[in-house]
Amino acid sequence: MNIILAQPRGFCAGVVRAIDTVEQALEQFGAPVYVRHEIVHNRHVVQTLRDQGAVFVDELERVPVGALTIFSAHGVAREVERQALERQLQVVDATCPLVTKVHNHARQYAAKGYQLILIGEPGHPEVIGILGQVDAPITLIQTVEQVRALDFPADTLLAYLTQTTLSVDDTRTVVKTLTQRYPNIVGPDARDICYAVQNRQQAVRELCAQVDVLLVVGNANSANATTLCKQANDSGTPSYLVSDGSEVDTRWFTPEMSVGISAGASTPEVSVQDVIAALARFAPLHIQTLPGREEHVQFRLPPGLIARQ
């Protein structure tokens, strides 16, 4: 079986920073360290950190007063920040800097009197955080049909924002429809969509032209992993989302197939290797890596933590 690995795949700089934040907090302050929600959307990562002494909670009420608490990479609403202050929690904010950038844009537009439109996935933690970062109302949309249903007067001051982990192609279509309907609408540069999302989607686009089937390694609650899977299926390449090798179904393949493998931005490489090991039990493998963009982005740890030497 011919295996072609996407390049790039797996961890992005924001995820590396978030995981390093929890590990460094444990090393610096000792267990337990409390983390509001999953630090990233990957159960293997979460379990590994849990084994090291991290305690994941859904709400801050479960955190002892004054305890060290980490906010996840997805960001939080101001109400959560207020609750943390009331409980006198020692907060370390692991929000991805690219998500923080969206928060800043939202506040800047709101301060100038713009009505805000957010292109995002309802219920996603990043979207909940963005919606709760400004006092002004924000209209949440996801599709071209929802754009067409908007009823803002033509002279309304409008600005749009985007969830960082969406499909670049889908977002581009929604933004195009928005600008056609409201020519004076303003928004951030298209490059503000997460660089890692764009790179992984481009790699999958190139990979689908060379393989019979694609495996995307990641969890079902990871927006960028599920988007990669949808992108492949939409292009006509059968695609399956698996969290590790235990979920690989040999009925998807024949030994002569070319199989592509990619991974969401919150997926550790060990999970990719576990999928490869599962395939190796099915057929002898020839493994190659697709030439692609190398990523050298690094983010500093949040204030209050000492970087490893």
Coordinates of C-alpha atoms in Angstrom, one line a residue:
M1 CA 0.0 0.0 0.0
N2 CA 1.3 3.4 -1.0
I3 CA 1.0 5.9 1.9
I4 CA 1.4 9.6 1.3
L5 CA 1.6 11.9 4.3
A6 CA 0.4 15.5 4.0
Q7 CA 2.9 18.3 4.7
P8 CA 2.2 20.2 6.9
R9 CA -0.1 18.2 9.3
G10 CA -0.8 18.0 13.0
F11 CA 0.2 20.5 15.7
C12 CA 0.2 24.2 15.0
A13 CA 2.0 26.9 17.0
G14 CA -1.1 27.8 19.0
V15 CA -1.6 24.2 20.1
V16 CA 2.0 23.7 20.9
R17 CA 1.9 26.8 23.1
A18 CA -1.3 25.7 24.8
I19 CA 0.1 22.3 25.7
D20 CA 3.5 23.8 26.7
T21 CA 1.5 26.2 29.0
V22 CA -0.1 23.3 30.9
E23 CA 3.1 21.3 31.1
Q24 CA 5.1 24.3 32.2
A25 CA 2.5 25.3 34.8
L26 CA 2.6 21.8 36.3
E27 CA 6.4 21.9 36.4
Q28 CA 6.6 25.4 37.8
F29 CA 3.7 25.2 40.3
G30 CA 3.0 21.5 40.8
A31 CA -0.2 19.6 40.5
P32 CA -3.1 20.1 40.4
V33 CA -3.4 22.7 37.7
Y34 CA -7.0 23.5 36.6
V35 CA -7.9 23.9 33.0
R36 CA -11.2 25.4 31.9
H37 CA -12.5 23.1 29.1
E38 CA -10.2 20.9 27.0
I39 CA -7.0 22.8 26.4
V40 CA -7.2 21.7 22.7
H41 CA -9.8 19.4 21.0
N42 CA -7.9 16.1 21.2
R43 CA -8.7 13.4 23.8
H44 CA -5.2 11.9 23.6
V45 CA -3.6 15.2 24.5
V46 CA -6.1 15.9 27.2
Q47 CA -5.6 12.4 28.8
T48 CA -1.8 12.8 28.7
L49 CA -2.1 16.1 30.6
R50 CA -4.6 14.6 33.0
D51 CA -2.1 11.9 33.8
Q52 CA 0.4 14.6 34.6
G53 CA -1.9 16.3 37.1
A54 CA -4.1 18.6 35.0
V55 CA -7.7 18.8 36.1
F56 CA -10.2 19.7 33.3
V57 CA -13.4 21.5 34.4
D58 CA -16.4 22.7 32.4
E59 CA -17.1 25.6 34.7
L60 CA -15.0 27.7 37.1
E61 CA -17.3 26.9 40.1
R62 CA -15.4 23.5 40.2
V63 CA -12.1 25.3 40.7
P64 CA -11.0 25.9 44.4
V65 CA -10.8 29.6 45.3
G66 CA -7.4 31.0 44.5
A67 CA -6.2 28.0 42.5
L68 CA -4.1 28.2 39.3
T69 CA -6.4 28.1 36.3
I70 CA -5.6 28.0 32.6
F71 CA -7.9 29.2 29.9
S72 CA -7.9 27.0 26.8
A73 CA -6.5 27.9 23.4
H74 CA -10.1 28.7 22.1
G75 CA -10.4 31.8 24.3
V76 CA -13.2 32.8 26.7
A77 CA -15.9 35.4 27.2
R78 CA -15.4 38.4 29.5
E79 CA -18.0 36.9 31.9
V80 CA -15.6 34.0 32.4
E81 CA -12.7 36.4 33.1
R82 CA -15.0 38.2 35.6
Q83 CA -15.8 34.9 37.4
A84 CA -12.2 34.1 37.6
L85 CA -11.5 37.5 39.3
E86 CA -14.3 36.9 41.8
R87 CA -12.9 33.6 42.7
Q88 CA -9.4 35.1 43.0
L89 CA -8.0 32.5 40.6
Q90 CA -4.5 32.7 39.4
V91 CA -5.2 32.8 35.7
V92 CA -2.8 31.8 32.9
D93 CA -4.4 32.6 29.6
A94 CA -3.4 30.1 26.8
T95 CA -5.8 31.6 24.2
C96 CA -4.1 31.3 20.8
P97 CA -2.6 34.7 19.8
L98 CA -4.5 34.4 16.5
V99 CA -7.8 34.1 18.4
T100 CA -6.8 37.0 20.6
K101 CA -6.3 39.0 17.4
V102 CA -10.0 38.4 16.5
H103 CA -11.0 39.6 20.0
N104 CA -9.1 42.8 19.5
H105 CA -10.7 43.4 16.1
A106 CA -14.1 42.9 17.6
R107 CA -13.5 45.4 20.3
Q108 CA -12.0 47.9 17.9
Y109 CA -14.9 47.7 15.4
A110 CA -17.5 47.9 18.2
A111 CA -15.8 51.0 19.7
K112 CA -16.1 52.7 16.3
G113 CA -19.8 52.0 16.1
Y114 CA -19.9 49.1 13.7
Q115 CA -22.6 46.5 13.7
L116 CA -20.7 43.2 13.9
I117 CA -21.2 40.0 11.9
L118 CA -19.3 36.9 12.9
I119 CA -18.7 34.0 10.4
G120 CA -18.5 31.0 12.6
E121 CA -19.8 27.7 13.9
P122 CA -22.6 28.0 16.5
G123 CA -21.6 26.5 19.8
H124 CA -17.9 26.2 19.1
P125 CA -15.8 27.4 22.1
E126 CA -13.9 29.9 20.0
V127 CA -17.2 31.4 18.8
I128 CA -18.7 31.6 22.3
G129 CA -15.5 33.4 23.4
I130 CA -15.7 35.9 20.6
L131 CA -19.4 36.6 21.1
G132 CA -18.7 37.3 24.8
Q133 CA -15.7 39.6 24.3
V134 CA -17.7 42.7 23.3
D135 CA -20.7 44.4 24.8
A136 CA -22.2 45.2 21.4
P137 CA -24.5 42.6 19.7
I138 CA -22.9 40.3 17.2
T139 CA -24.9 38.5 14.4
L140 CA -23.6 35.0 13.9
I141 CA -23.8 33.5 10.4
Q142 CA -22.2 30.4 8.7
T143 CA -23.7 30.1 5.2
V144 CA -24.4 32.1 2.1
E145 CA -28.1 31.6 2.7
Q146 CA -27.8 33.3 6.1
V147 CA -26.1 36.2 4.4
R148 CA -29.0 36.6 2.0
A149 CA -31.4 36.6 5.0
L150 CA -29.7 39.5 6.7
D151 CA -31.9 42.6 7.0
F152 CA -29.5 45.4 7.8
P153 CA -30.4 48.7 6.1
A154 CA -28.0 49.5 3.2
D155 CA -26.4 52.4 5.0
T156 CA -25.6 50.4 8.2
L157 CA -22.0 50.6 9.4
L158 CA -21.0 46.9 9.2
A159 CA -17.9 44.9 10.0
Y160 CA -17.3 41.2 9.8
L161 CA -15.1 38.8 11.8
T162 CA -14.2 35.1 11.1
Q163 CA -13.6 32.1 13.3
T164 CA -10.0 31.2 12.8
T165 CA -10.5 27.5 12.2
L166 CA -13.1 27.6 9.4
S167 CA -12.6 26.3 5.8
V168 CA -10.8 29.0 3.9
D169 CA -12.9 28.3 0.8
D170 CA -16.2 28.4 2.6
T171 CA -15.3 31.6 4.4
R172 CA -14.2 33.2 1.1
T173 CA -17.6 32.5 -0.4
V174 CA -19.5 33.9 2.5
V175 CA -17.3 37.0 2.6
K176 CA -17.7 37.5 -1.1
T177 CA -21.5 37.4 -0.7
L178 CA -21.4 39.8 2.2
T179 CA -19.4 42.3 0.2
Q180 CA -21.7 42.0 -2.8
R181 CA -24.7 42.7 -0.6
Y182 CA -23.1 45.3 1.6
P183 CA -20.3 47.0 -0.5
N184 CA -19.1 49.2 2.3
I185 CA -18.7 46.4 4.9
V186 CA -15.2 46.2 6.4
G187 CA -13.3 43.3 7.8
P188 CA -9.9 41.9 8.7
D189 CA -7.3 40.8 6.1
A190 CA -8.1 37.3 4.8
R191 CA -4.7 36.3 6.1
D192 CA -6.2 36.5 9.6
I193 CA -7.7 33.1 9.1
C194 CA -5.3 30.8 10.9
Y195 CA -2.2 30.2 8.8
A196 CA -2.2 26.5 10.0
V197 CA -5.7 26.0 8.8
Q198 CA -4.9 27.4 5.4
N199 CA -1.7 25.4 5.1
R200 CA -3.4 22.1 6.0
Q201 CA -6.3 22.7 3.7
Q202 CA -3.9 23.4 0.8
A203 CA -1.9 20.2 1.6
V204 CA -5.1 18.1 1.6
R205 CA -6.2 19.7 -1.7
E206 CA -2.9 18.6 -3.3
L207 CA -3.0 15.2 -1.6
C208 CA -6.5 14.4 -2.9
A209 CA -5.2 14.6 -6.4
Q210 CA -2.8 11.8 -5.8
V211 CA -4.7 9.3 -3.5
D212 CA -7.6 6.9 -3.7
V213 CA -8.8 7.6 -0.1
L214 CA -7.8 10.0 2.7
L215 CA -7.6 9.5 6.4
V216 CA -7.8 12.6 8.6
V217 CA -6.4 12.0 12.1
G218 CA -8.3 14.0 14.7
N219 CA -11.3 14.1 17.0
A220 CA -14.9 14.8 15.9
N221 CA -15.0 17.9 18.0
S222 CA -12.0 19.5 16.2
A223 CA -13.4 22.0 13.7
N224 CA -10.2 22.0 11.6
A225 CA -10.0 18.2 11.5
T226 CA -13.6 17.7 10.4
T227 CA -13.2 20.5 7.8
L228 CA -10.3 18.6 6.3
C229 CA -12.4 15.5 6.0
K230 CA -15.3 17.4 4.5
Q231 CA -13.0 19.2 2.0
A232 CA -11.7 15.8 0.8
N233 CA -15.2 14.3 0.4
D234 CA -16.4 17.4 -1.4
S235 CA -13.5 17.0 -3.9
G236 CA -14.6 13.4 -4.6
T237 CA -11.9 11.6 -2.6
P238 CA -13.5 9.3 0.1
S239 CA -12.3 10.5 3.5
Y240 CA -12.6 9.1 7.0
L241 CA -12.0 10.9 10.3
V242 CA -10.1 8.7 12.9
S243 CA -8.7 9.6 16.2
D244 CA -6.1 6.8 16.2
G245 CA -5.3 3.4 14.7
S246 CA -8.1 1.6 16.6
E247 CA -10.7 3.4 14.5
V248 CA -9.2 2.3 11.1
D249 CA -11.5 0.0 9.2
T250 CA -9.7 -2.2 6.7
R251 CA -13.0 -2.4 4.7
W252 CA -12.1 1.1 3.4
F253 CA -9.1 -0.1 1.5
T254 CA -7.6 -2.6 -0.9
P255 CA -3.8 -3.3 -0.6
E256 CA -3.1 -1.7 -4.0
M257 CA -4.6 1.7 -3.0
S258 CA -2.8 4.9 -2.5
V259 CA -3.9 6.3 0.9
G260 CA -3.3 9.8 2.0
I261 CA -3.0 10.8 5.7
S262 CA -3.4 14.2 7.2
A263 CA -4.1 15.5 10.7
G264 CA -5.9 18.3 12.4
A265 CA -3.9 21.1 14.1
S266 CA -4.6 19.7 17.5
T267 CA -3.5 16.1 16.6
P268 CA -0.2 14.8 18.0
E269 CA 2.1 13.0 15.6
V270 CA 1.9 9.9 17.8
S271 CA -1.7 9.5 16.7
V272 CA -0.6 9.7 13.1
Q273 CA 2.0 7.0 13.7
D274 CA -0.6 4.8 15.4
V275 CA -2.8 5.0 12.2
I276 CA 0.2 4.1 10.1
A277 CA 0.9 1.1 12.4
A278 CA -2.7 -0.1 12.0
L279 CA -2.3 0.1 8.2
A280 CA 0.9 -1.8 8.4
R281 CA -0.9 -4.7 9.9
F282 CA -3.1 -4.8 6.8
A283 CA -0.5 -4.6 4.1
P284 CA 3.2 -3.8 3.5
L285 CA 3.6 -0.1 3.2
H286 CA 5.6 2.3 1.1
I287 CA 5.6 5.7 2.9
Q288 CA 6.4 9.1 1.4
T289 CA 5.7 12.7 2.5
L290 CA 4.1 15.2 0.1
P291 CA 6.3 18.2 -0.4
G292 CA 4.7 21.2 1.3
R293 CA 5.1 24.3 3.2
E294 CA 7.3 24.2 6.2
E295 CA 6.0 26.0 9.3
H296 CA 8.4 27.9 11.6
V297 CA 5.9 29.9 13.6
Q298 CA 6.4 30.0 17.4
F299 CA 4.5 31.8 20.1
R300 CA 5.8 32.8 23.5
L301 CA 4.3 31.3 26.6
P302 CA 1.8 33.4 28.4
P303 CA 2.9 35.9 31.2
G304 CA 3.6 34.2 34.5
L305 CA 5.4 31.2 33.1
I306 CA 9.1 30.6 32.7
A307 CA 10.1 29.1 29.3
R308 CA 12.2 25.9 29.5
Q309 CA 15.9 26.5 28.7

